[in-house]
């Protein structure tokens, strides 16, 4: 079964999106986390698809985003965000509290350029990026 969320019109209010790219489900609550890329935020929906909350706005500070492209959870329930134009991966609680930021811009070991997708498997974080091919 496929269900739609929101009005289908571009916007920046609750349940409105602007170019969403990534989506994941919290492993224990069932809440749905959407990388609302064009609005530079993460929108959180309850498992019945009603609006719960959102966090982030366009900035380069640790708690903010610049084109978040993907989201994933680890086994402990922490959210990881591929922050494309800030060239990093950010770790948050499910309520949006920033825990840490991984990597920086570049092509040297430990650096990334434009991360687009992320996944965690066996406690390893895998990152796909545009800039380093």
CSV table of N, CA and C in Angstrom, one decimal:
chain,number,residue,atom,x,y,z
A,1,UNK,N,0.9,-1.2,0.0
A,1,UNK,CA,0.0,0.0,0.0
A,1,UNK,C,0.9,1.2,0.0
A,2,UNK,N,0.6,2.2,-0.8
A,2,UNK,CA,1.4,3.4,-0.9
A,2,UNK,C,0.4,4.6,-0.5
A,3,UNK,N,0.9,5.4,0.4
A,3,UNK,CA,0.1,6.6,0.9
A,3,UNK,C,0.9,7.8,0.7
A,4,UNK,N,0.2,8.9,0.4
A,4,UNK,CA,0.8,10.2,0.2
A,4,UNK,C,0.6,11.0,1.4
A,5,UNK,N,1.5,12.0,1.6
A,5,UNK,CA,1.5,12.9,2.8
A,5,UNK,C,1.4,14.3,2.2
A,6,UNK,N,0.6,15.1,2.9
A,6,UNK,CA,0.5,16.5,2.5
A,6,UNK,C,-0.4,16.8,1.3
A,7,UNK,N,-0.4,18.0,0.8
A,7,UNK,CA,-1.3,18.4,-0.2
A,7,UNK,C,-0.7,18.2,-1.6
A,8,UNK,N,0.5,17.8,-1.7
A,8,UNK,CA,1.1,17.6,-3.0
A,8,UNK,C,1.6,18.9,-3.6
A,9,UNK,N,1.5,20.1,-2.9
A,9,UNK,CA,2.0,21.4,-3.3
A,9,UNK,C,3.2,21.7,-2.5
A,10,UNK,N,4.2,22.3,-3.3
A,10,UNK,CA,5.4,22.7,-2.6
A,10,UNK,C,5.1,23.8,-1.6
A,11,UNK,N,5.8,23.7,-0.4
A,11,UNK,CA,5.6,24.7,0.6
A,11,UNK,C,6.6,24.5,1.7
A,12,UNK,N,6.5,25.3,2.8
A,12,UNK,CA,7.4,25.2,3.9
A,12,UNK,C,6.7,25.1,5.2
A,13,UNK,N,5.4,24.8,5.2
A,13,UNK,CA,4.7,24.6,6.4
A,13,UNK,C,4.7,23.1,6.8
A,14,UNK,N,4.1,22.7,8.0
A,14,UNK,CA,4.0,21.3,8.4
A,14,UNK,C,3.3,20.5,7.3
A,15,UNK,N,3.9,19.4,7.0
A,15,UNK,CA,3.4,18.4,5.9
A,15,UNK,C,3.5,19.0,4.5
A,16,UNK,N,4.3,20.1,4.4
A,16,UNK,CA,4.6,20.6,3.0
A,16,UNK,C,6.1,20.4,2.8
A,17,UNK,N,6.5,20.1,1.6
A,17,UNK,CA,7.8,19.8,1.3
A,17,UNK,C,8.3,20.6,0.1
A,18,UNK,N,9.7,20.6,0.0
A,18,UNK,CA,10.3,21.3,-1.1
A,18,UNK,C,11.5,20.4,-1.6
A,19,UNK,N,11.2,19.5,-2.5
A,19,UNK,CA,12.3,18.6,-3.0
A,19,UNK,C,12.8,17.6,-2.0
A,20,UNK,N,11.9,16.9,-1.3
A,20,UNK,CA,12.4,15.9,-0.3
A,20,UNK,C,13.2,14.8,-1.0
A,21,UNK,N,14.3,14.4,-0.3
A,21,UNK,CA,15.1,13.3,-0.9
A,21,UNK,C,15.2,12.1,-0.1
A,22,UNK,N,15.5,12.1,1.2
A,22,UNK,CA,15.7,10.9,2.0
A,22,UNK,C,14.6,10.7,2.9
A,23,UNK,N,14.4,9.4,3.3
A,23,UNK,CA,13.3,9.0,4.2
A,23,UNK,C,13.8,7.8,5.0
A,24,UNK,N,13.5,7.8,6.3
A,24,UNK,CA,13.8,6.6,7.2
A,24,UNK,C,12.7,6.5,8.3
A,25,UNK,N,12.7,5.4,8.9
A,25,UNK,CA,11.8,5.1,10.0
A,25,UNK,C,12.5,4.9,11.3
A,26,UNK,N,12.1,5.5,12.4
A,26,UNK,CA,12.8,5.3,13.7
A,26,UNK,C,12.6,3.8,14.1
A,27,UNK,N,13.6,3.2,14.5
A,27,UNK,CA,13.5,1.7,14.8
A,27,UNK,C,12.6,1.3,16.0
A,28,UNK,N,12.3,2.2,16.9
A,28,UNK,CA,11.4,1.8,18.0
A,28,UNK,C,10.1,2.6,18.0
A,29,UNK,N,10.1,3.9,17.6
A,29,UNK,CA,8.8,4.6,17.7
A,29,UNK,C,8.0,4.5,16.4
A,30,UNK,N,8.6,4.1,15.3
A,30,UNK,CA,7.9,4.0,14.0
A,30,UNK,C,7.7,5.4,13.4
A,31,UNK,N,8.2,6.5,14.0
A,31,UNK,CA,8.1,7.8,13.3
A,31,UNK,C,8.9,7.8,12.1
A,32,UNK,N,8.4,8.6,11.1
A,32,UNK,CA,9.0,8.8,9.8
A,32,UNK,C,9.8,10.1,9.7
A,33,UNK,N,11.1,10.0,9.3
A,33,UNK,CA,11.9,11.2,9.2
A,33,UNK,C,12.2,11.4,7.8
A,34,UNK,N,11.9,12.7,7.3
A,34,UNK,CA,12.1,13.0,5.9
A,34,UNK,C,13.1,14.1,5.8
A,35,UNK,N,14.1,14.0,4.9
A,35,UNK,CA,15.0,15.0,4.6
A,35,UNK,C,14.3,16.0,3.6
A,36,UNK,N,13.8,17.1,4.1
A,36,UNK,CA,13.1,18.1,3.3
A,36,UNK,C,14.1,19.0,2.7
A,37,UNK,N,14.8,18.6,1.7
A,37,UNK,CA,16.0,19.2,1.2
A,37,UNK,C,15.9,20.7,0.9
A,38,UNK,N,14.9,21.1,0.1
A,38,UNK,CA,14.8,22.5,-0.3
A,38,UNK,C,14.4,23.4,0.9
A,39,UNK,N,13.8,22.8,1.9
A,39,UNK,CA,13.5,23.6,3.1
A,39,UNK,C,14.6,23.5,4.2
A,40,UNK,N,15.6,22.8,3.9
A,40,UNK,CA,16.8,22.7,4.8
A,40,UNK,C,16.4,22.3,6.2
A,41,UNK,N,15.6,21.2,6.3
A,41,UNK,CA,15.1,20.8,7.6
A,41,UNK,C,14.8,19.3,7.5
A,42,UNK,N,14.6,18.7,8.7
A,42,UNK,CA,14.1,17.3,8.8
A,42,UNK,C,12.6,17.4,9.3
A,43,UNK,N,11.7,16.8,8.6
A,43,UNK,CA,10.3,16.8,9.1
A,43,UNK,C,10.1,15.4,9.7
A,44,UNK,N,9.4,15.4,10.8
A,44,UNK,CA,9.1,14.1,11.5
A,44,UNK,C,7.6,13.9,11.5
A,45,UNK,N,7.2,12.7,11.0
A,45,UNK,CA,5.8,12.4,11.0
A,45,UNK,C,5.5,11.2,12.0
A,46,UNK,N,4.4,11.2,12.6
A,46,UNK,CA,4.0,10.1,13.4
A,46,UNK,C,3.7,8.9,12.5
A,47,UNK,N,3.6,7.7,13.0
A,47,UNK,CA,3.4,6.6,12.2
A,47,UNK,C,2.0,6.5,11.5
A,48,UNK,N,1.1,7.4,12.0
A,48,UNK,CA,-0.2,7.5,11.3
A,48,UNK,C,-0.2,8.6,10.2
A,49,UNK,N,1.0,9.1,9.9
A,49,UNK,CA,1.3,10.2,8.9
A,49,UNK,C,0.9,11.6,9.3
A,50,UNK,N,0.6,11.8,10.6
A,50,UNK,CA,0.3,13.2,11.0
A,50,UNK,C,1.6,13.8,11.4
A,51,UNK,N,1.6,15.2,11.4
A,51,UNK,CA,2.9,15.9,11.7
A,51,UNK,C,3.2,15.8,13.2
A,52,UNK,N,4.5,15.6,13.4
A,52,UNK,CA,5.0,15.6,14.8
A,52,UNK,C,5.8,16.9,15.1
A,53,UNK,N,6.9,17.0,14.4
A,53,UNK,CA,7.8,18.2,14.6
A,53,UNK,C,8.8,18.2,13.4
A,54,UNK,N,9.5,19.3,13.4
A,54,UNK,CA,10.6,19.4,12.4
A,54,UNK,C,11.8,20.2,13.1
A,55,UNK,N,13.0,20.0,12.5
A,55,UNK,CA,14.1,20.8,13.1
A,55,UNK,C,15.1,21.1,11.9
A,56,UNK,N,15.8,22.2,12.1
A,56,UNK,CA,16.8,22.7,11.2
A,56,UNK,C,16.3,23.8,10.3
A,57,UNK,N,17.2,24.6,9.8
A,57,UNK,CA,17.0,25.6,8.8
A,57,UNK,C,18.3,25.9,8.1
A,58,UNK,N,18.3,26.7,7.1
A,58,UNK,CA,19.5,26.9,6.3
A,58,UNK,C,20.5,27.7,7.0
A,59,UNK,N,21.6,27.0,7.3
A,59,UNK,CA,22.8,27.6,7.9
A,59,UNK,C,23.9,26.6,7.8
A,60,UNK,N,25.1,27.0,8.2
A,60,UNK,CA,26.2,26.1,8.2
A,60,UNK,C,26.6,25.7,9.6
A,61,UNK,N,25.9,26.2,10.6
A,61,UNK,CA,26.2,25.8,12.0
A,61,UNK,C,25.9,24.4,12.3
A,62,UNK,N,26.4,23.8,13.3
A,62,UNK,CA,26.3,22.3,13.6
A,62,UNK,C,24.8,21.9,13.7
A,63,UNK,N,23.9,22.7,14.2
A,63,UNK,CA,22.5,22.3,14.4
A,63,UNK,C,21.6,22.5,13.2
A,64,UNK,N,22.2,23.1,12.1
A,64,UNK,CA,21.4,23.5,10.9
A,64,UNK,C,21.9,22.7,9.7
A,65,UNK,N,21.2,22.9,8.6
A,65,UNK,CA,21.5,22.2,7.4
A,65,UNK,C,21.6,23.1,6.2
A,66,UNK,N,22.2,22.6,5.1
A,66,UNK,CA,22.3,23.2,3.8
A,66,UNK,C,22.1,22.1,2.8
A,67,UNK,N,20.9,21.8,2.5
A,67,UNK,CA,20.5,20.7,1.6
A,67,UNK,C,20.7,19.4,2.2
A,68,UNK,N,20.0,19.0,3.2
A,68,UNK,CA,20.1,17.6,3.7
A,68,UNK,C,19.5,16.6,2.7
A,69,UNK,N,20.2,15.6,2.3
A,69,UNK,CA,19.8,14.7,1.2
A,69,UNK,C,19.4,13.4,1.7
A,70,UNK,N,19.9,12.9,2.8
A,70,UNK,CA,19.5,11.5,3.3
A,70,UNK,C,19.5,11.5,4.8
A,71,UNK,N,18.8,10.5,5.3
A,71,UNK,CA,18.7,10.2,6.7
A,71,UNK,C,18.7,8.7,7.0
A,72,UNK,N,19.3,8.3,8.2
A,72,UNK,CA,19.3,6.9,8.6
A,72,UNK,C,19.5,6.9,10.1
A,73,UNK,N,19.1,5.8,10.7
A,73,UNK,CA,19.2,5.6,12.1
A,73,UNK,C,20.3,4.5,12.4
A,74,UNK,N,20.9,4.6,13.6
A,74,UNK,CA,21.7,3.5,14.1
A,74,UNK,C,20.9,2.7,15.0
A,75,UNK,N,21.5,1.6,15.6
A,75,UNK,CA,20.8,0.7,16.4
A,75,UNK,C,20.4,1.3,17.8
A,76,UNK,N,21.0,2.4,18.1
A,76,UNK,CA,20.7,3.1,19.4
A,76,UNK,C,19.6,4.2,19.2
A,77,UNK,N,19.1,4.4,18.0
A,77,UNK,CA,18.1,5.4,17.7
A,77,UNK,C,18.6,6.8,17.5
A,78,UNK,N,19.9,6.9,17.2
A,78,UNK,CA,20.4,8.2,16.8
A,78,UNK,C,20.2,8.4,15.3
A,79,UNK,N,19.9,9.6,14.9
A,79,UNK,CA,19.6,10.0,13.5
A,79,UNK,C,20.9,10.5,12.9
A,80,UNK,N,21.2,10.1,11.7
A,80,UNK,CA,22.4,10.6,10.9
A,80,UNK,C,21.8,11.3,9.7
A,81,UNK,N,22.4,12.5,9.3
A,81,UNK,CA,21.9,13.3,8.2
A,81,UNK,C,23.1,13.6,7.3
A,82,UNK,N,22.9,13.2,6.0
A,82,UNK,CA,23.9,13.6,5.0
A,82,UNK,C,23.6,15.1,4.6
A,83,UNK,N,24.4,16.0,5.1
A,83,UNK,CA,24.2,17.4,4.8
A,83,UNK,C,25.0,17.8,3.6
A,84,UNK,N,24.4,17.8,2.5
A,84,UNK,CA,25.0,17.8,1.2
A,84,UNK,C,25.9,19.1,1.0
A,85,UNK,N,25.4,20.2,1.1
A,85,UNK,CA,26.2,21.4,0.8
A,85,UNK,C,27.0,21.9,2.0
A,86,UNK,N,26.8,21.3,3.1
A,86,UNK,CA,27.8,21.6,4.2
A,86,UNK,C,28.9,20.5,4.3
A,87,UNK,N,28.8,19.5,3.3
A,87,UNK,CA,29.8,18.5,3.1
A,87,UNK,C,30.2,17.8,4.4
A,88,UNK,N,29.1,17.3,5.1
A,88,UNK,CA,29.4,16.5,6.4
A,88,UNK,C,28.2,15.6,6.7
A,89,UNK,N,28.4,14.8,7.7
A,89,UNK,CA,27.3,13.9,8.2
A,89,UNK,C,27.1,14.4,9.7
A,90,UNK,N,25.9,14.7,10.0
A,90,UNK,CA,25.5,15.1,11.4
A,90,UNK,C,24.7,14.1,12.1
A,91,UNK,N,25.0,14.0,13.4
A,91,UNK,CA,24.3,13.0,14.3
A,91,UNK,C,23.4,13.8,15.2
A,92,UNK,N,22.1,13.3,15.4
A,92,UNK,CA,21.1,14.0,16.2
A,92,UNK,C,20.4,12.9,17.1
A,93,UNK,N,19.7,13.4,18.1
A,93,UNK,CA,18.7,12.6,18.8
A,93,UNK,C,17.5,12.7,17.9
A,94,UNK,N,16.5,11.8,18.2
A,94,UNK,CA,15.3,11.9,17.4
A,94,UNK,C,14.4,13.1,17.7
A,95,UNK,N,14.8,13.9,18.7
A,95,UNK,CA,14.1,15.2,19.0
A,95,UNK,C,14.8,16.3,18.3
A,96,UNK,N,15.9,16.1,17.7
A,96,UNK,CA,16.6,17.2,17.0
A,96,UNK,C,17.8,17.8,17.7
A,97,UNK,N,18.2,17.2,18.8
A,97,UNK,CA,19.4,17.7,19.5
A,97,UNK,C,20.6,17.2,18.8
A,98,UNK,N,21.5,18.2,18.4
A,98,UNK,CA,22.7,17.9,17.8
A,98,UNK,C,23.7,17.2,18.7
A,99,UNK,N,24.3,16.1,18.2
A,99,UNK,CA,25.3,15.3,19.0
A,99,UNK,C,26.7,15.6,18.5
A,100,UNK,N,26.9,15.4,17.2
A,100,UNK,CA,28.2,15.6,16.6
A,100,UNK,C,28.1,15.8,15.1
A,101,UNK,N,29.2,16.2,14.6
A,101,UNK,CA,29.4,16.4,13.1
A,101,UNK,C,30.6,15.6,12.7
A,102,UNK,N,30.5,14.8,11.6
A,102,UNK,CA,31.6,14.0,11.1
A,102,UNK,C,32.1,14.6,9.8
A,103,UNK,N,33.3,14.6,9.6
A,103,UNK,CA,34.0,15.0,8.3
A,103,UNK,C,34.0,16.5,8.1
A,104,UNK,N,34.7,16.8,7.0
A,104,UNK,CA,34.8,18.2,6.5
A,104,UNK,C,34.9,18.1,5.0
A,105,UNK,N,34.9,19.3,4.4
A,105,UNK,CA,34.9,19.3,2.9
A,105,UNK,C,36.3,19.0,2.4
A,106,UNK,N,36.4,18.2,1.4
A,106,UNK,CA,37.7,17.9,0.8
A,106,UNK,C,37.8,16.5,0.2
A,107,UNK,N,39.0,16.1,-0.3
A,107,UNK,CA,39.2,14.8,-0.9
A,107,UNK,C,40.2,14.0,-0.2
A,108,UNK,N,40.7,14.5,0.9
A,108,UNK,CA,41.6,13.7,1.7
A,108,UNK,C,40.9,12.6,2.6
A,109,UNK,N,41.7,11.7,3.1
A,109,UNK,CA,41.0,10.7,4.0
A,109,UNK,C,40.2,11.4,5.1
A,110,UNK,N,39.0,10.9,5.4
A,110,UNK,CA,38.2,11.5,6.4
A,110,UNK,C,37.4,12.7,5.9
A,111,UNK,N,37.6,13.2,4.7
A,111,UNK,CA,36.9,14.3,4.2
A,111,UNK,C,35.9,13.8,3.1
A,112,UNK,N,34.8,14.6,2.9
A,112,UNK,CA,33.8,14.3,1.9
A,112,UNK,C,33.4,15.5,1.2
A,113,UNK,N,32.8,15.3,0.0
A,113,UNK,CA,32.3,16.4,-0.8
A,113,UNK,C,30.9,16.0,-1.3
A,114,UNK,N,29.9,16.7,-0.9
A,114,UNK,CA,28.5,16.6,-1.3
A,114,UNK,C,28.0,15.2,-1.0
A,115,UNK,N,27.8,14.8,0.3
A,115,UNK,CA,27.2,13.4,0.6
A,115,UNK,C,25.8,13.4,0.1
A,116,UNK,N,25.4,12.3,-0.5
A,116,UNK,CA,24.1,12.2,-1.1
A,116,UNK,C,23.2,11.1,-0.5
A,117,UNK,N,23.9,10.0,0.0
A,117,UNK,CA,23.1,8.9,0.7
A,117,UNK,C,24.0,8.3,1.7
A,118,UNK,N,23.3,7.8,2.8
A,118,UNK,CA,24.0,7.2,3.9
A,118,UNK,C,23.2,6.0,4.3
A,119,UNK,N,23.9,5.0,4.9
A,119,UNK,CA,23.3,3.8,5.5
A,119,UNK,C,24.2,3.3,6.6
A,120,UNK,N,23.7,2.7,7.6
A,120,UNK,CA,24.4,2.1,8.6
A,120,UNK,C,24.2,0.6,8.6
A,121,UNK,N,25.2,-0.2,8.6
A,121,UNK,CA,25.1,-1.7,8.6
A,121,UNK,C,26.2,-2.2,9.5
A,122,UNK,N,25.8,-3.0,10.5
A,122,UNK,CA,26.8,-3.6,11.4
A,122,UNK,C,27.6,-2.5,12.1
A,123,UNK,N,27.0,-1.4,12.5
A,123,UNK,CA,27.6,-0.3,13.2
A,123,UNK,C,28.7,0.4,12.3
A,124,UNK,N,28.6,0.2,11.0
A,124,UNK,CA,29.5,1.0,10.1
A,124,UNK,C,28.7,1.9,9.3
A,125,UNK,N,29.1,3.2,9.2
A,125,UNK,CA,28.4,4.2,8.4
A,125,UNK,C,29.0,4.3,7.0
A,126,UNK,N,28.2,4.0,6.0
A,126,UNK,CA,28.6,4.1,4.6
A,126,UNK,C,28.1,5.4,4.0
A,127,UNK,N,28.9,6.1,3.3
A,127,UNK,CA,28.5,7.4,2.7
A,127,UNK,C,28.8,7.4,1.2
A,128,UNK,N,27.8,7.8,0.4
A,128,UNK,CA,27.9,8.0,-1.0
A,128,UNK,C,28.0,9.5,-1.2
A,129,UNK,N,29.0,9.9,-2.1
A,129,UNK,CA,29.2,11.3,-2.3
A,129,UNK,C,29.3,11.7,-3.8
A,130,UNK,N,29.0,12.9,-4.1
A,130,UNK,CA,29.1,13.3,-5.5
A,130,UNK,C,30.5,13.8,-5.9
A,131,UNK,N,31.2,14.5,-5.0
A,131,UNK,CA,32.4,15.2,-5.4
A,131,UNK,C,33.6,14.4,-5.5
A,132,UNK,N,33.8,13.3,-4.8
A,132,UNK,CA,35.0,12.5,-4.8
A,132,UNK,C,34.9,11.3,-5.7
A,133,UNK,N,33.8,11.2,-6.4
A,133,UNK,CA,33.6,10.1,-7.3
A,133,UNK,C,33.8,8.7,-6.7
